[in-house]
Amino acid sequence: MDSTARARSRAAGGNLPAEVTSFVGRRREITLTKRLLAESRVVTLTGPGGIGKSRLALRVAANMSRSFRDKTWQVELGELRDPDLVPATVTEQLNVPETSGGDELDNLVEHFREREALLVLDNCEHLVRACVDLVDTLTRACPGLRVLATSRQSLGAAGESTLVVPPLQAPDPEQLPAAEAYEQYAAVRLFVDRARAVVPEFEVTPDNAPVLMRLCHRLDGNPLAMELAVVRLRSLSPRQLEERLDERYELLSGGRSGAPPRQQTLRALIDWSYDLCTEPERRAWAHLSVFSGSFDLEAAEYVIDGTTERSHAASLVHALVDKSVLLLERSDGPSRYLLPHTLREYGLEKLWAAGERPEAEARHRHWYTSIVQRFAAEWLGAEQVEWVRRLRTEQANLRAALHSVTEHGDGGGTGGEPHSEEAGSVAGGPAVALRLATALGRYWQLRGAHTEARYWLDRTLALTGTHRAPRERAAALAASAWFTLLHGDVAGARGSLDTATATLRGRDAPLERAHLTRTYGMVALFEQDAANATRLLDDALETFRRGAEKQGELFALIGLGLAHALDGRTRDGLELLDDALAITTGRGEVYWRSWTLWAIGYLKTAEDRLDRAEPALKEALRLQRRLDNRLAIAFSLDTLAWVAHLRGNDRRAARLFGAAGGAWESARSTPNLYATFAEQHRAHLVATREALGDETYGDAFDRGYHWQHDTAIDFALEVKQRSRESSRENVHPMPLTNREREIAQLVAQGRTNKEIAEQLVIALRTVEGHVQHILTKLDFTSRAQIAGWVAEMRSEQGGR
């Protein structure tokens, strides 16, 4: 069994995100959902916006992780607009290899066929038909797979069970319990927890406890409603908040008597937040709703710019953050902002009502088109790593811009120009759509998202017909041919190239033709036709050099170097690779330099010049890590495994083959797609396995395959593991208050509640309330668990 086959049998680790706020309540719903999953292959959690469907699904998935051999996996669909991209999005978020010629659904079936896993599909309501097709296909073909979906409506999938997620438990205002018993209600515990996050000194008292309980009932136990309401505690007391809410519901619910009461409640709260904004803030809220995912201040300023003076835009963003309309996402780089789904939908509704949605979407489209054009223009330089980071951060907005440009067929609309010097390049109809998709192809390749690249290229090509924008169309067809080739479909790649060639017939377009010739040359290289590959790549190289087209020159030099080696002229090939290395040296770029170094290491390995091969391959891997160039990392790890085998270190080679297997899967590829490489890969792998024996080889391979990404690369580079914080995730991210920590420490010492009350000179009921709050925050059920948590915290602090 080769590395790819073995890779498909491994137990994956799951990809659930860490919780960033405390999880409160829902024990009954967790139990019911687990029971439904034990009985049904498909379970959908339904309910209105803000009720907590996603949090519940993720908590259930985390709790059930050990029940599935291949763990639990989440796919977030909330920001996806194109139903056709559902399989590609699942493929990308799960890092499923794309090895079947471009059919993502077949890839997913193959991926899950032998696995026992739980797949969480989050936020399906706007993609129901596509999600049903996906779920029905997977569950029919993959007996070990179960699906947990969240949606505002049931999916209607075969064998589906549904659970309506209810509000959090709140007390009856007519029969309120004693003030100190408030924590028995999950809604009140959540309200208090979030209130302390907003007002750190907030405390529950005998006077305000009844008010809090009435408030939670009035808010219908809806978590989002409570999140919106507690913000008012910055300026209002709980009693004042209760009075304002009562007034607002009477005022706002009258016009929506047909809506369910809970929808009236949430709508009233959002209306209140909207009414508390100034008119410029309201327009900014509406215009910012065109963003998909998070966005930075510059982008927000540009989109808002049509509603106010640019100098005021930043103030509007900060005001919306202060009013908890926008969420602030802090990171190592510039701050980013996020509009929650429900508030985004509300903003889009206001935007439509004002007749301003087309203009706002045009400005959004314009901004991201301009970013991609800058990326294309600046790529061959020292900012490549930063560009990749930025595009990864903006991926949801880039998809939204591509969707918008293919829907509207223009690159800018009426939104004006983000940069005046680009006025001639951004507005250009379908030609801009083609340039946008083609330029992003390099990013999709780095991410291993070859199918998504082809999807957008096909959509933009469909806009132009056969006679419009011939140069852009030929470039897009060439890009599509390259991604088709990476899927192993040589005939399909030739077909796209032939169409592109016909598009340029009779036109003076030497550089465009050279790109086609280069890709024809790579097709020949894939087919191991060294003579044709050399001739075609040489022709392309000559044209690129005449036209000073460095990107094309570098690609042709690397391909030509490999073609010469295939033809037995390794020395000539290495000279061409040295030329490529010289071009990259003065530019500070990483992408082409890393591929050149890998090619040098690959050829030196074939010559058994391991003293030259290994340093080149390791330097290539260091550079590839900076870009997270997944396909290149797979090639380098695999080739380093050959080096280890040739040096006689077969145990290291087996681990590297395992690490490479994981990398190939991450890149959604396989060495089998590259004929010459695949032959050498199999030869070294088989020899390594024979040297070690099947059992020892399998153990070493599995160890490498299960390494984390950074661990695998560190091993390949033979560097010590970088110091990190404890690898164990803190599943209790919300800190305890000082009083709660004090009581937790006393619990850990074995003290009873009565002893704690006497030592701290507080009421026994107060201690009982604090202990219950600690158990709730940490999702524990016993005092022994609290003691273990305290010991772990001490251990981690002592280890720093």
mmCIF file of N, CA and C in Angstrom, residues 538-584:
data_model
loop_
_atom_site.group_PDB
_atom_site.id
_atom_site.type_symbol
_atom_site.label_atom_id
_atom_site.label_comp_id
_atom_site.label_asym_id
_atom_site.label_seq_id
_atom_site.Cartn_x
_atom_site.Cartn_y
_atom_site.Cartn_z
ATOM 1 N N ASP A 538 11.092 25.868 -24.437
ATOM 2 C CA ASP A 538 12.167 26.721 -24.977
ATOM 3 C C ASP A 538 11.584 27.870 -25.794
ATOM 4 N N ASP A 539 10.578 27.567 -26.629
ATOM 5 C CA ASP A 539 9.921 28.622 -27.414
ATOM 6 C C ASP A 539 9.284 29.667 -26.490
ATOM 7 N N ALA A 540 8.578 29.195 -25.467
ATOM 8 C CA ALA A 540 7.922 30.118 -24.545
ATOM 9 C C ALA A 540 8.954 30.976 -23.815
ATOM 10 N N LEU A 541 10.046 30.347 -23.374
ATOM 11 C CA LEU A 541 11.088 31.068 -22.643
ATOM 12 C C LEU A 541 11.660 32.208 -23.482
ATOM 13 N N GLU A 542 11.910 31.959 -24.746
ATOM 14 C CA GLU A 542 12.480 32.990 -25.618
ATOM 15 C C GLU A 542 11.548 34.197 -25.711
ATOM 16 N N THR A 543 10.244 33.950 -25.841
ATOM 17 C CA THR A 543 9.276 35.049 -25.929
ATOM 18 C C THR A 543 9.187 35.805 -24.611
ATOM 19 N N PHE A 544 9.158 35.093 -23.502
ATOM 20 C CA PHE A 544 9.088 35.750 -22.191
ATOM 21 C C PHE A 544 10.305 36.656 -21.981
ATOM 22 N N ARG A 545 11.460 36.193 -22.384
ATOM 23 C CA ARG A 545 12.662 37.010 -22.200
ATOM 24 C C ARG A 545 12.617 38.265 -23.074
ATOM 25 N N ARG A 546 12.124 38.125 -24.303
ATOM 26 C CA ARG A 546 12.004 39.305 -25.156
ATOM 27 C C ARG A 546 11.015 40.315 -24.575
ATOM 28 N N GLY A 547 9.960 39.801 -23.972
ATOM 29 C CA GLY A 547 8.938 40.690 -23.417
ATOM 30 C C GLY A 547 9.163 41.056 -21.968
ATOM 31 N N ALA A 548 10.299 40.644 -21.383
ATOM 32 C CA ALA A 548 10.627 40.942 -19.979
ATOM 33 C C ALA A 548 9.502 40.499 -19.038
ATOM 34 N N GLU A 549 8.929 39.337 -19.325
ATOM 35 C CA GLU A 549 7.840 38.806 -18.505
ATOM 36 C C GLU A 549 8.433 37.787 -17.533
ATOM 37 N N LYS A 550 8.787 38.270 -16.324
ATOM 38 C CA LYS A 550 9.565 37.455 -15.390
ATOM 39 C C LYS A 550 8.770 36.275 -14.827
ATOM 40 N N GLN A 551 7.479 36.466 -14.586
ATOM 41 C CA GLN A 551 6.695 35.342 -14.067
ATOM 42 C C GLN A 551 6.729 34.176 -15.042
ATOM 43 N N GLY A 552 6.428 34.479 -16.304
ATOM 44 C CA GLY A 552 6.455 33.425 -17.312
ATOM 45 C C GLY A 552 7.838 32.841 -17.475
ATOM 46 N N GLU A 553 8.872 33.688 -17.403
ATOM 47 C CA GLU A 553 10.242 33.217 -17.556
ATOM 48 C C GLU A 553 10.604 32.219 -16.452
ATOM 49 N N LEU A 554 10.239 32.525 -15.227
ATOM 50 C CA LEU A 554 10.565 31.640 -14.111
ATOM 51 C C LEU A 554 9.839 30.293 -14.243
ATOM 52 N N PHE A 555 8.565 30.354 -14.583
ATOM 53 C CA PHE A 555 7.801 29.112 -14.751
ATOM 54 C C PHE A 555 8.438 28.259 -15.854
ATOM 55 N N ALA A 556 8.771 28.907 -16.990
ATOM 56 C CA ALA A 556 9.356 28.170 -18.117
ATOM 57 C C ALA A 556 10.719 27.603 -17.764
ATOM 58 N N LEU A 557 11.552 28.361 -17.021
ATOM 59 C CA LEU A 557 12.878 27.884 -16.646
ATOM 60 C C LEU A 557 12.794 26.629 -15.777
ATOM 61 N N ILE A 558 11.885 26.636 -14.817
ATOM 62 C CA ILE A 558 11.753 25.468 -13.936
ATOM 63 C C ILE A 558 11.253 24.266 -14.726
ATOM 64 N N GLY A 559 10.214 24.470 -15.552
ATOM 65 C CA GLY A 559 9.708 23.372 -16.371
ATOM 66 C C GLY A 559 10.756 22.848 -17.332
ATOM 67 N N LEU A 560 11.511 23.771 -17.946
ATOM 68 C CA LEU A 560 12.530 23.370 -18.913
ATOM 69 C C LEU A 560 13.676 22.628 -18.226
ATOM 70 N N GLY A 561 14.033 23.068 -17.020
ATOM 71 C CA GLY A 561 15.072 22.356 -16.274
ATOM 72 C C GLY A 561 14.683 20.919 -16.003
ATOM 73 N N LEU A 562 13.412 20.699 -15.629
ATOM 74 C CA LEU A 562 12.937 19.336 -15.378
ATOM 75 C C LEU A 562 12.854 18.540 -16.684
ATOM 76 N N ALA A 563 12.459 19.208 -17.771
ATOM 77 C CA ALA A 563 12.355 18.516 -19.058
ATOM 78 C C ALA A 563 13.726 18.050 -19.540
ATOM 79 N N HIS A 564 14.756 18.889 -19.394
ATOM 80 C CA HIS A 564 16.108 18.490 -19.772
ATOM 81 C C HIS A 564 16.568 17.272 -18.967
ATOM 82 N N ALA A 565 16.257 17.272 -17.680
ATOM 83 C CA ALA A 565 16.653 16.136 -16.847
ATOM 84 C C ALA A 565 15.936 14.862 -17.297
ATOM 85 N N LEU A 566 14.660 15.000 -17.640
ATOM 86 C CA LEU A 566 13.900 13.845 -18.123
ATOM 87 C C LEU A 566 14.514 13.285 -19.398
ATOM 88 N N ASP A 567 15.126 14.178 -20.177
ATOM 89 C CA ASP A 567 15.748 13.780 -21.442
ATOM 90 C C ASP A 567 17.195 13.323 -21.250
ATOM 91 N N GLY A 568 17.640 13.207 -19.972
ATOM 92 C CA GLY A 568 18.991 12.742 -19.694
ATOM 93 C C GLY A 568 20.038 13.834 -19.668
ATOM 94 N N ARG A 569 19.638 15.092 -19.750
ATOM 95 C CA ARG A 569 20.598 16.209 -19.748
ATOM 96 C C ARG A 569 20.466 16.980 -18.432
ATOM 97 N N THR A 570 20.777 16.299 -17.348
ATOM 98 C CA THR A 570 20.590 16.901 -16.026
ATOM 99 C C THR A 570 21.457 18.135 -15.839
ATOM 100 N N ARG A 571 22.705 18.105 -16.335
ATOM 101 C CA ARG A 571 23.590 19.264 -16.171
ATOM 102 C C ARG A 571 22.980 20.504 -16.821
ATOM 103 N N ASP A 572 22.412 20.368 -18.032
ATOM 104 C CA ASP A 572 21.761 21.498 -18.702
ATOM 105 C C ASP A 572 20.562 21.981 -17.890
ATOM 106 N N GLY A 573 19.821 21.020 -17.341
ATOM 107 C CA GLY A 573 18.667 21.384 -16.530
ATOM 108 C C GLY A 573 19.060 22.184 -15.305
ATOM 109 N N LEU A 574 20.139 21.772 -14.642
ATOM 110 C CA LEU A 574 20.596 22.479 -13.446
ATOM 111 C C LEU A 574 21.078 23.895 -13.777
ATOM 112 N N GLU A 575 21.680 24.072 -14.955
ATOM 113 C CA GLU A 575 22.109 25.416 -15.355
ATOM 114 C C GLU A 575 20.900 26.345 -15.503
ATOM 115 N N LEU A 576 19.818 25.840 -16.078
ATOM 116 C CA LEU A 576 18.603 26.649 -16.219
ATOM 117 C C LEU A 576 18.004 26.975 -14.848
ATOM 118 N N LEU A 577 18.047 26.013 -13.943
ATOM 119 C CA LEU A 577 17.527 26.261 -12.593
ATOM 120 C C LEU A 577 18.384 27.284 -11.863
ATOM 121 N N ASP A 578 19.695 27.277 -12.110
ATOM 122 C CA ASP A 578 20.559 28.313 -11.525
ATOM 123 C C ASP A 578 20.181 29.697 -12.062
ATOM 124 N N ASP A 579 19.806 29.773 -13.362
ATOM 125 C CA ASP A 579 19.345 31.045 -13.923
ATOM 126 C C ASP A 579 18.092 31.533 -13.197
ATOM 127 N N ALA A 580 17.174 30.616 -12.943
ATOM 128 C CA ALA A 580 15.949 30.979 -12.229
ATOM 129 C C ALA A 580 16.264 31.469 -10.823
ATOM 130 N N LEU A 581 17.197 30.778 -10.160
ATOM 131 C CA LEU A 581 17.584 31.169 -8.802
ATOM 132 C C LEU A 581 18.167 32.573 -8.788
ATOM 133 N N ALA A 582 18.940 32.907 -9.796
ATOM 134 C CA ALA A 582 19.546 34.235 -9.874
ATOM 135 C C ALA A 582 18.482 35.316 -10.020
ATOM 136 N N ILE A 583 17.429 35.044 -10.782
ATOM 137 C CA ILE A 583 16.357 36.035 -10.959
ATOM 138 C C ILE A 583 15.637 36.290 -9.634
ATOM 139 N N THR A 584 15.390 35.228 -8.877
ATOM 140 C CA THR A 584 14.641 35.391 -7.626
ATOM 141 C C THR A 584 15.461 36.049 -6.532
#
